[in-house]
């Protein structure tokens, strides 16, 4: 049983190059805000944000659930806390077991299931309270499942069975003699109402009976009886344990799925407290190839500042390439991170840092950012760049989004531009959307002159951190370095 509040597996497959993507985009700041100090929410947010993205239909499903959570903020918190209590019950019961025997496993599972039944009653009451206050298909299906699967008849019947299995109950086991007069084919039987002892010969309640009393101090007899008891309880203990694990899996999945929605609410509140706009994106089918934004900003940067950060607009519908050029420290890398984070968050079905954001469902987000020189590497920086782009090529697929930040700057202009152009052409021909921040003027100018289906953006030297549509111009990289080196004022 799965709650279905994420409309998918709660242990999804991670996307290729997930760790590189998280590091390049500064995802840690977003996850920290989502977690609000809760490690379970932090881990859940990381897993879901870096998972292979679902379809546009599934993203809309998650957004509808999240919309209900915004409307009823107490719902996600109550579900998360209730599921957390269930997991805590299991963890406490597991810590209390020092010797794993069928008897201890049986008693642990009985205690755990008994506590679970009470929590299921609370869950059913919660469902009854919120049923008419939500409208999403996810919550409606979840509440229906709770009411049908965990009705009072089921809970009461399960409680009665557990009561009969506990220390105050009676267990009846049948067996036959096998080779060497050893017991075999042990089967648990429904006990007679008048039964009083642990082991009793199957037959009529009023039939003959026999008892055997172990003499005091007969250790061999006690060991034999203990072994017989373990054999008798093994099957029952395993069955009750599997039942407890089944219910635990349901509560664990419920905690995971509500953790992500609760984290989304935490992120929304953190950004709104800083005066930043937050909204749910419009995610369309992959074939639509749309990509435009208003007021797009980097939420990771915004979370580190108290004043609103600079935002940018983007119109790139139908474009397979976005080329960004211009001055150093002009906001190009920040724009790249803002776009990558927006796509990651949109794919996960949560809020994005923008006034409005419309995009296609992607097969994944990939990054190729310049890295600092590592003295421990046995190969050069250029070789390392080629190795990483090869790994990206192995994992990316049509409808993917590739973000390149100053790639192939470690070689000369002509060689770097030539390699980058071949990669851009191969990726865009394969249906990948490429966003390329670069100082390689030969690359940018060549793409512009060839009239590719591209959008060209430029950051000016006024440090406004706003990008505007403009043709590439000769790189100011060298001039910027010279000015910083000699302390010259920029005009």
PDB file of C-alpha atoms in Angstrom, residues 123-381:
ATOM      1  CA  UNK A 123      -5.446   8.343  10.743  1.00  0.00           C
ATOM      2  CA  UNK A 124      -9.022   7.412   9.918  1.00  0.00           C
ATOM      3  CA  UNK A 125     -10.314  10.197  12.175  1.00  0.00           C
ATOM      4  CA  UNK A 126      -7.965  12.646  10.445  1.00  0.00           C
ATOM      5  CA  UNK A 127      -9.246  11.516   7.051  1.00  0.00           C
ATOM      6  CA  UNK A 128     -12.834  12.053   8.138  1.00  0.00           C
ATOM      7  CA  UNK A 129     -11.969  15.550   9.370  1.00  0.00           C
ATOM      8  CA  UNK A 130     -10.207  16.700   6.194  1.00  0.00           C
ATOM      9  CA  UNK A 131     -12.083  14.739   3.521  1.00  0.00           C
ATOM     10  CA  UNK A 132     -14.390  17.577   2.507  1.00  0.00           C
ATOM     11  CA  UNK A 133     -11.658  20.224   2.745  1.00  0.00           C
ATOM     12  CA  UNK A 134      -9.395  18.949  -0.049  1.00  0.00           C
ATOM     13  CA  UNK A 135      -9.969  18.603  -3.771  1.00  0.00           C
ATOM     14  CA  UNK A 136      -6.863  16.980  -5.267  1.00  0.00           C
ATOM     15  CA  UNK A 137      -7.067  13.492  -6.729  1.00  0.00           C
ATOM     16  CA  UNK A 138      -4.110  12.484  -4.555  1.00  0.00           C
ATOM     17  CA  UNK A 139      -5.739  13.288  -1.233  1.00  0.00           C
ATOM     18  CA  UNK A 140      -9.163  12.026  -2.301  1.00  0.00           C
ATOM     19  CA  UNK A 141      -7.703   8.655  -3.301  1.00  0.00           C
ATOM     20  CA  UNK A 142      -5.616   8.497  -0.135  1.00  0.00           C
ATOM     21  CA  UNK A 143      -8.555   9.206   2.162  1.00  0.00           C
ATOM     22  CA  UNK A 144     -10.704   6.657   0.317  1.00  0.00           C
ATOM     23  CA  UNK A 145      -8.007   4.033   0.803  1.00  0.00           C
ATOM     24  CA  UNK A 146      -7.769   4.824   4.513  1.00  0.00           C
ATOM     25  CA  UNK A 147     -11.504   4.482   4.987  1.00  0.00           C
ATOM     26  CA  UNK A 148     -11.837   1.238   3.018  1.00  0.00           C
ATOM     27  CA  UNK A 149      -8.615  -0.519   4.054  1.00  0.00           C
ATOM     28  CA  UNK A 150      -8.543   0.552   7.703  1.00  0.00           C
ATOM     29  CA  UNK A 151     -12.221   0.577   8.652  1.00  0.00           C
ATOM     30  CA  UNK A 152     -13.314  -0.096  12.225  1.00  0.00           C
ATOM     31  CA  UNK A 153     -14.279  -3.684  11.419  1.00  0.00           C
ATOM     32  CA  UNK A 154     -10.756  -4.426  10.202  1.00  0.00           C
ATOM     33  CA  UNK A 155      -9.049  -2.672  13.128  1.00  0.00           C
ATOM     34  CA  UNK A 156     -11.262  -4.363  15.745  1.00  0.00           C
ATOM     35  CA  UNK A 157     -10.777  -7.793  14.189  1.00  0.00           C
ATOM     36  CA  UNK A 158      -7.007  -7.315  14.071  1.00  0.00           C
ATOM     37  CA  UNK A 159      -6.964  -6.146  17.691  1.00  0.00           C
ATOM     38  CA  UNK A 160      -8.903  -9.272  18.766  1.00  0.00           C
ATOM     39  CA  UNK A 161      -6.433 -11.548  16.971  1.00  0.00           C
ATOM     40  CA  UNK A 162      -3.466  -9.786  18.521  1.00  0.00           C
ATOM     41  CA  UNK A 163      -5.067 -10.089  21.956  1.00  0.00           C
ATOM     42  CA  UNK A 164      -5.301 -13.842  21.506  1.00  0.00           C
ATOM     43  CA  UNK A 165      -1.642 -14.076  20.514  1.00  0.00           C
ATOM     44  CA  UNK A 166      -0.265 -12.101  23.428  1.00  0.00           C
ATOM     45  CA  UNK A 167       1.085 -13.406  26.731  1.00  0.00           C
ATOM     46  CA  UNK A 168      -2.428 -13.743  28.138  1.00  0.00           C
ATOM     47  CA  UNK A 169      -3.661 -15.772  25.171  1.00  0.00           C
ATOM     48  CA  UNK A 170      -3.478 -19.478  24.413  1.00  0.00           C
ATOM     49  CA  UNK A 171      -1.602 -21.084  21.549  1.00  0.00           C
ATOM     50  CA  UNK A 172      -2.413 -24.564  20.293  1.00  0.00           C
ATOM     51  CA  UNK A 173       0.097 -26.423  18.145  1.00  0.00           C
ATOM     52  CA  UNK A 174      -0.277 -29.784  16.434  1.00  0.00           C
ATOM     53  CA  UNK A 175       2.639 -31.964  15.315  1.00  0.00           C
ATOM     54  CA  UNK A 176       3.547 -35.509  14.384  1.00  0.00           C
ATOM     55  CA  UNK A 177       6.453 -37.742  15.207  1.00  0.00           C
ATOM     56  CA  UNK A 178       9.097 -37.969  12.554  1.00  0.00           C
ATOM     57  CA  UNK A 179      12.370 -39.794  12.230  1.00  0.00           C
ATOM     58  CA  UNK A 180      14.083 -40.391  15.543  1.00  0.00           C
ATOM     59  CA  UNK A 181      10.857 -39.458  17.334  1.00  0.00           C
ATOM     60  CA  UNK A 182      11.455 -35.804  16.504  1.00  0.00           C
ATOM     61  CA  UNK A 183       8.524 -33.428  16.129  1.00  0.00           C
ATOM     62  CA  UNK A 184       7.747 -32.360  12.590  1.00  0.00           C
ATOM     63  CA  UNK A 185       4.953 -30.675  10.594  1.00  0.00           C
ATOM     64  CA  UNK A 186       4.176 -28.223  13.388  1.00  0.00           C
ATOM     65  CA  UNK A 187       0.976 -26.302  12.631  1.00  0.00           C
ATOM     66  CA  UNK A 188      -0.602 -23.510  14.639  1.00  0.00           C
ATOM     67  CA  UNK A 189      -4.268 -24.246  15.386  1.00  0.00           C
ATOM     68  CA  UNK A 190      -7.175 -22.136  16.507  1.00  0.00           C
ATOM     69  CA  UNK A 191      -7.335 -22.761  20.291  1.00  0.00           C
ATOM     70  CA  UNK A 192     -10.372 -24.224  22.015  1.00  0.00           C
ATOM     71  CA  UNK A 193     -12.131 -21.804  24.291  1.00  0.00           C
ATOM     72  CA  UNK A 194     -11.468 -24.024  27.304  1.00  0.00           C
ATOM     73  CA  UNK A 195      -7.798 -24.523  26.525  1.00  0.00           C
ATOM     74  CA  UNK A 196      -5.434 -23.441  29.301  1.00  0.00           C
ATOM     75  CA  UNK A 197      -1.961 -24.694  28.425  1.00  0.00           C
ATOM     76  CA  UNK A 198       0.564 -23.780  25.747  1.00  0.00           C
ATOM     77  CA  UNK A 199       0.632 -27.214  24.136  1.00  0.00           C
ATOM     78  CA  UNK A 200      -2.450 -29.367  23.886  1.00  0.00           C
ATOM     79  CA  UNK A 201      -3.359 -32.404  21.834  1.00  0.00           C
ATOM     80  CA  UNK A 202      -5.867 -31.545  19.108  1.00  0.00           C
ATOM     81  CA  UNK A 203      -9.273 -33.051  19.791  1.00  0.00           C
ATOM     82  CA  UNK A 204     -12.551 -32.351  21.462  1.00  0.00           C
ATOM     83  CA  UNK A 205     -12.433 -29.841  24.270  1.00  0.00           C
ATOM     84  CA  UNK A 206     -13.908 -32.374  26.660  1.00  0.00           C
ATOM     85  CA  UNK A 207     -11.609 -35.228  25.535  1.00  0.00           C
ATOM     86  CA  UNK A 208      -8.751 -36.762  27.506  1.00  0.00           C
ATOM     87  CA  UNK A 209      -5.685 -34.685  28.167  1.00  0.00           C
ATOM     88  CA  UNK A 210      -2.243 -35.229  29.567  1.00  0.00           C
ATOM     89  CA  UNK A 211       0.378 -32.979  31.073  1.00  0.00           C
ATOM     90  CA  UNK A 212       4.036 -33.441  31.736  1.00  0.00           C
ATOM     91  CA  UNK A 213       5.786 -31.538  34.454  1.00  0.00           C
ATOM     92  CA  UNK A 214       9.499 -30.962  34.026  1.00  0.00           C
ATOM     93  CA  UNK A 215      11.402 -31.828  37.168  1.00  0.00           C
ATOM     94  CA  UNK A 216      13.119 -28.966  38.881  1.00  0.00           C
ATOM     95  CA  UNK A 217      16.723 -28.616  37.762  1.00  0.00           C
ATOM     96  CA  UNK A 218      16.359 -30.728  34.607  1.00  0.00           C
ATOM     97  CA  UNK A 219      18.260 -28.391  32.277  1.00  0.00           C
ATOM     98  CA  UNK A 220      18.157 -30.798  29.338  1.00  0.00           C
ATOM     99  CA  UNK A 221      14.362 -30.976  29.517  1.00  0.00           C
ATOM    100  CA  UNK A 222      14.074 -27.195  29.741  1.00  0.00           C
ATOM    101  CA  UNK A 223      16.302 -26.815  26.689  1.00  0.00           C
ATOM    102  CA  UNK A 224      14.252 -29.398  24.805  1.00  0.00           C
ATOM    103  CA  UNK A 225      11.005 -27.591  25.701  1.00  0.00           C
ATOM    104  CA  UNK A 226      12.514 -24.227  24.713  1.00  0.00           C
ATOM    105  CA  UNK A 227      13.597 -25.685  21.381  1.00  0.00           C
ATOM    106  CA  UNK A 228      10.127 -27.122  20.815  1.00  0.00           C
ATOM    107  CA  UNK A 229       8.548 -23.779  21.678  1.00  0.00           C
ATOM    108  CA  UNK A 230      10.835 -21.946  19.213  1.00  0.00           C
ATOM    109  CA  UNK A 231       9.926 -24.435  16.495  1.00  0.00           C
ATOM    110  CA  UNK A 232       6.237 -23.946  17.257  1.00  0.00           C
ATOM    111  CA  UNK A 233       6.396 -20.134  17.272  1.00  0.00           C
ATOM    112  CA  UNK A 234       8.741 -19.650  14.330  1.00  0.00           C
ATOM    113  CA  UNK A 235       6.075 -19.632  11.628  1.00  0.00           C
ATOM    114  CA  UNK A 236       3.660 -17.477  13.627  1.00  0.00           C
ATOM    115  CA  UNK A 237       6.382 -15.035  14.639  1.00  0.00           C
ATOM    116  CA  UNK A 238       7.454 -14.643  11.017  1.00  0.00           C
ATOM    117  CA  UNK A 239       3.878 -14.050   9.851  1.00  0.00           C
ATOM    118  CA  UNK A 240       3.170 -11.425  12.521  1.00  0.00           C
ATOM    119  CA  UNK A 241       6.549  -9.789  11.863  1.00  0.00           C
ATOM    120  CA  UNK A 242       5.811  -9.520   8.135  1.00  0.00           C
ATOM    121  CA  UNK A 243       2.427  -7.978   8.938  1.00  0.00           C
ATOM    122  CA  UNK A 244       4.114  -5.383  11.143  1.00  0.00           C
ATOM    123  CA  UNK A 245       6.647  -4.638   8.405  1.00  0.00           C
ATOM    124  CA  UNK A 246       3.838  -4.235   5.877  1.00  0.00           C
ATOM    125  CA  UNK A 247       2.082  -1.607   8.004  1.00  0.00           C
ATOM    126  CA  UNK A 248       5.430   0.020   8.822  1.00  0.00           C
ATOM    127  CA  UNK A 249       6.192   0.356   5.098  1.00  0.00           C
ATOM    128  CA  UNK A 250       2.900   2.201   4.659  1.00  0.00           C
ATOM    129  CA  UNK A 251       3.679   4.659   7.471  1.00  0.00           C
ATOM    130  CA  UNK A 252       7.256   5.109   6.249  1.00  0.00           C
ATOM    131  CA  UNK A 253       6.028   5.949   2.745  1.00  0.00           C
ATOM    132  CA  UNK A 254       3.451   8.338   4.215  1.00  0.00           C
ATOM    133  CA  UNK A 255       6.156  10.136   6.189  1.00  0.00           C
ATOM    134  CA  UNK A 256       8.381  10.388   3.103  1.00  0.00           C
ATOM    135  CA  UNK A 257       5.669  11.734   0.813  1.00  0.00           C
ATOM    136  CA  UNK A 258       4.304  14.249   3.301  1.00  0.00           C
ATOM    137  CA  UNK A 259       7.888  15.282   4.136  1.00  0.00           C
ATOM    138  CA  UNK A 260       8.397  16.557   0.602  1.00  0.00           C
ATOM    139  CA  UNK A 261       5.189  18.590   0.596  1.00  0.00           C
ATOM    140  CA  UNK A 262       5.969  19.915   4.069  1.00  0.00           C
ATOM    141  CA  UNK A 263       9.439  20.887   2.853  1.00  0.00           C
ATOM    142  CA  UNK A 264       7.860  22.727  -0.069  1.00  0.00           C
ATOM    143  CA  UNK A 265       5.748  24.753   2.372  1.00  0.00           C
ATOM    144  CA  UNK A 266       8.860  25.548   4.424  1.00  0.00           C
ATOM    145  CA  UNK A 267      10.695  26.787   1.319  1.00  0.00           C
ATOM    146  CA  UNK A 268       7.756  28.916   0.228  1.00  0.00           C
ATOM    147  CA  UNK A 269       7.564  30.565   3.642  1.00  0.00           C
ATOM    148  CA  UNK A 270      11.337  31.205   3.789  1.00  0.00           C
ATOM    149  CA  UNK A 271      11.353  32.923   0.393  1.00  0.00           C
ATOM    150  CA  UNK A 272       8.194  34.929   1.037  1.00  0.00           C
ATOM    151  CA  UNK A 273       9.647  36.205   4.324  1.00  0.00           C
ATOM    152  CA  UNK A 274      12.432  37.748   2.229  1.00  0.00           C
ATOM    153  CA  UNK A 275       9.941  39.417  -0.080  1.00  0.00           C
ATOM    154  CA  UNK A 276      10.658  37.083  -3.009  1.00  0.00           C
ATOM    155  CA  UNK A 277       7.899  35.843  -5.325  1.00  0.00           C
ATOM    156  CA  UNK A 278       7.147  32.103  -5.278  1.00  0.00           C
ATOM    157  CA  UNK A 279       4.777  30.157  -7.469  1.00  0.00           C
ATOM    158  CA  UNK A 280       3.925  26.838  -9.005  1.00  0.00           C
ATOM    159  CA  UNK A 281       5.251  26.499 -12.551  1.00  0.00           C
ATOM    160  CA  UNK A 282       3.301  25.597 -15.663  1.00  0.00           C
ATOM    161  CA  UNK A 283       4.880  22.321 -16.831  1.00  0.00           C
ATOM    162  CA  UNK A 284       3.797  21.091 -20.247  1.00  0.00           C
ATOM    163  CA  UNK A 285       4.509  17.988 -22.299  1.00  0.00           C
ATOM    164  CA  UNK A 286       8.098  17.468 -23.389  1.00  0.00           C
ATOM    165  CA  UNK A 287       7.164  17.830 -27.062  1.00  0.00           C
ATOM    166  CA  UNK A 288       5.913  21.391 -26.500  1.00  0.00           C
ATOM    167  CA  UNK A 289       9.491  22.744 -26.177  1.00  0.00           C
ATOM    168  CA  UNK A 290       8.429  25.824 -24.244  1.00  0.00           C
ATOM    169  CA  UNK A 291      10.686  27.787 -21.914  1.00  0.00           C
ATOM    170  CA  UNK A 292       9.891  31.269 -20.679  1.00  0.00           C
ATOM    171  CA  UNK A 293      10.035  33.024 -17.340  1.00  0.00           C
ATOM    172  CA  UNK A 294       9.258  36.285 -15.612  1.00  0.00           C
ATOM    173  CA  UNK A 295      11.118  37.438 -12.528  1.00  0.00           C
ATOM    174  CA  UNK A 296      13.413  34.396 -12.493  1.00  0.00           C
ATOM    175  CA  UNK A 297      15.951  34.444  -9.633  1.00  0.00           C
ATOM    176  CA  UNK A 298      18.329  32.135  -7.782  1.00  0.00           C
ATOM    177  CA  UNK A 299      16.534  30.939  -4.603  1.00  0.00           C
ATOM    178  CA  UNK A 300      19.811  29.719  -3.114  1.00  0.00           C
ATOM    179  CA  UNK A 301      21.232  33.251  -3.349  1.00  0.00           C
ATOM    180  CA  UNK A 302      17.991  34.796  -2.095  1.00  0.00           C
ATOM    181  CA  UNK A 303      18.031  32.576   0.998  1.00  0.00           C
ATOM    182  CA  UNK A 304      21.432  34.002   1.951  1.00  0.00           C
ATOM    183  CA  UNK A 305      20.297  37.625   1.623  1.00  0.00           C
ATOM    184  CA  UNK A 306      17.626  39.675   3.352  1.00  0.00           C
ATOM    185  CA  UNK A 307      16.944  42.057   0.449  1.00  0.00           C
ATOM    186  CA  UNK A 308      15.416  40.875  -2.859  1.00  0.00           C
ATOM    187  CA  UNK A 309      17.938  39.715  -5.462  1.00  0.00           C
ATOM    188  CA  UNK A 310      17.960  40.777  -9.111  1.00  0.00           C
ATOM    189  CA  UNK A 311      15.609  38.761 -11.319  1.00  0.00           C
ATOM    190  CA  UNK A 312      15.604  38.190 -15.067  1.00  0.00           C
ATOM    191  CA  UNK A 313      13.089  37.395 -17.782  1.00  0.00           C
ATOM    192  CA  UNK A 314      13.520  34.770 -20.461  1.00  0.00           C
ATOM    193  CA  UNK A 315      11.714  34.036 -23.706  1.00  0.00           C
ATOM    194  CA  UNK A 316      13.104  30.899 -25.334  1.00  0.00           C
ATOM    195  CA  UNK A 317      10.070  28.987 -26.614  1.00  0.00           C
ATOM    196  CA  UNK A 318      11.123  26.661 -29.417  1.00  0.00           C
ATOM    197  CA  UNK A 319      14.804  27.490 -28.932  1.00  0.00           C
ATOM    198  CA  UNK A 320      17.319  24.684 -28.649  1.00  0.00           C
ATOM    199  CA  UNK A 321      20.193  26.955 -27.593  1.00  0.00           C
ATOM    200  CA  UNK A 322      20.516  29.864 -25.170  1.00  0.00           C
ATOM    201  CA  UNK A 323      23.927  31.544 -25.459  1.00  0.00           C
ATOM    202  CA  UNK A 324      24.907  33.934 -22.648  1.00  0.00           C
ATOM    203  CA  UNK A 325      27.884  36.251 -23.048  1.00  0.00           C
ATOM    204  CA  UNK A 326      29.126  39.471 -21.530  1.00  0.00           C
ATOM    205  CA  UNK A 327      31.163  40.934 -18.713  1.00  0.00           C
ATOM    206  CA  UNK A 328      32.615  39.049 -15.787  1.00  0.00           C
ATOM    207  CA  UNK A 329      30.556  39.192 -12.619  1.00  0.00           C
ATOM    208  CA  UNK A 330      27.604  40.405 -14.612  1.00  0.00           C
ATOM    209  CA  UNK A 331      25.124  37.791 -13.352  1.00  0.00           C
ATOM    210  CA  UNK A 332      25.619  35.115 -16.016  1.00  0.00           C
ATOM    211  CA  UNK A 333      26.377  32.229 -13.629  1.00  0.00           C
ATOM    212  CA  UNK A 334      23.612  33.336 -11.270  1.00  0.00           C
ATOM    213  CA  UNK A 335      21.155  33.292 -14.169  1.00  0.00           C
ATOM    214  CA  UNK A 336      22.340  29.793 -15.105  1.00  0.00           C
ATOM    215  CA  UNK A 337      21.801  28.514 -11.565  1.00  0.00           C
ATOM    216  CA  UNK A 338      18.390  30.189 -11.349  1.00  0.00           C
ATOM    217  CA  UNK A 339      17.263  28.452 -14.530  1.00  0.00           C
ATOM    218  CA  UNK A 340      18.666  25.068 -13.496  1.00  0.00           C
ATOM    219  CA  UNK A 341      17.085  25.220 -10.045  1.00  0.00           C
ATOM    220  CA  UNK A 342      13.753  26.314 -11.503  1.00  0.00           C
ATOM    221  CA  UNK A 343      13.751  23.325 -13.852  1.00  0.00           C
ATOM    222  CA  UNK A 344      14.746  20.889 -11.069  1.00  0.00           C
ATOM    223  CA  UNK A 345      12.017  22.200  -8.788  1.00  0.00           C
ATOM    224  CA  UNK A 346       9.436  22.263 -11.563  1.00  0.00           C
ATOM    225  CA  UNK A 347      10.224  18.653 -12.440  1.00  0.00           C
ATOM    226  CA  UNK A 348       9.709  17.685  -8.798  1.00  0.00           C
ATOM    227  CA  UNK A 349       6.298  19.357  -8.639  1.00  0.00           C
ATOM    228  CA  UNK A 350       7.201  22.070  -6.156  1.00  0.00           C
ATOM    229  CA  UNK A 351       7.495  25.862  -6.071  1.00  0.00           C
ATOM    230  CA  UNK A 352      10.023  27.803  -8.154  1.00  0.00           C
ATOM    231  CA  UNK A 353      11.787  31.114  -7.631  1.00  0.00           C
ATOM    232  CA  UNK A 354       9.995  33.229 -10.224  1.00  0.00           C
ATOM    233  CA  UNK A 355       6.953  35.379 -10.759  1.00  0.00           C
ATOM    234  CA  UNK A 356       5.971  33.009 -13.572  1.00  0.00           C
ATOM    235  CA  UNK A 357       7.746  30.013 -15.076  1.00  0.00           C
ATOM    236  CA  UNK A 358       6.582  27.880 -18.004  1.00  0.00           C
ATOM    237  CA  UNK A 359       8.645  24.949 -19.207  1.00  0.00           C
ATOM    238  CA  UNK A 360       8.477  21.543 -20.808  1.00  0.00           C
ATOM    239  CA  UNK A 361       8.834  18.354 -18.799  1.00  0.00           C
ATOM    240  CA  UNK A 362      12.496  17.405 -19.097  1.00  0.00           C
ATOM    241  CA  UNK A 363      14.218  14.054 -19.166  1.00  0.00           C
ATOM    242  CA  UNK A 364      16.814  15.519 -16.801  1.00  0.00           C
ATOM    243  CA  UNK A 365      19.004  18.490 -15.929  1.00  0.00           C
ATOM    244  CA  UNK A 366      22.770  18.153 -16.503  1.00  0.00           C
ATOM    245  CA  UNK A 367      25.593  20.562 -15.745  1.00  0.00           C
ATOM    246  CA  UNK A 368      29.133  21.133 -17.014  1.00  0.00           C
ATOM    247  CA  UNK A 369      30.611  23.929 -14.931  1.00  0.00           C
ATOM    248  CA  UNK A 370      34.200  25.056 -14.860  1.00  0.00           C
ATOM    249  CA  UNK A 371      36.075  23.720 -11.848  1.00  0.00           C
ATOM    250  CA  UNK A 372      39.028  25.048  -9.883  1.00  0.00           C
ATOM    251  CA  UNK A 373      42.391  23.475 -10.620  1.00  0.00           C
ATOM    252  CA  UNK A 374      43.000  20.366  -8.497  1.00  0.00           C
ATOM    253  CA  UNK A 375      46.697  19.766  -7.802  1.00  0.00           C
ATOM    254  CA  UNK A 376      45.986  16.138  -6.895  1.00  0.00           C
ATOM    255  CA  UNK A 377      44.787  15.290 -10.413  1.00  0.00           C
ATOM    256  CA  UNK A 378      47.144  13.258 -12.549  1.00  0.00           C
ATOM    257  CA  UNK A 379      45.690  14.688 -15.761  1.00  0.00           C
ATOM    258  CA  UNK A 380      45.224  18.273 -16.888  1.00  0.00           C
ATOM    259  CA  UNK A 381      42.140  20.447 -16.452  1.00  0.00           C
TER     260      UNK A 381
END
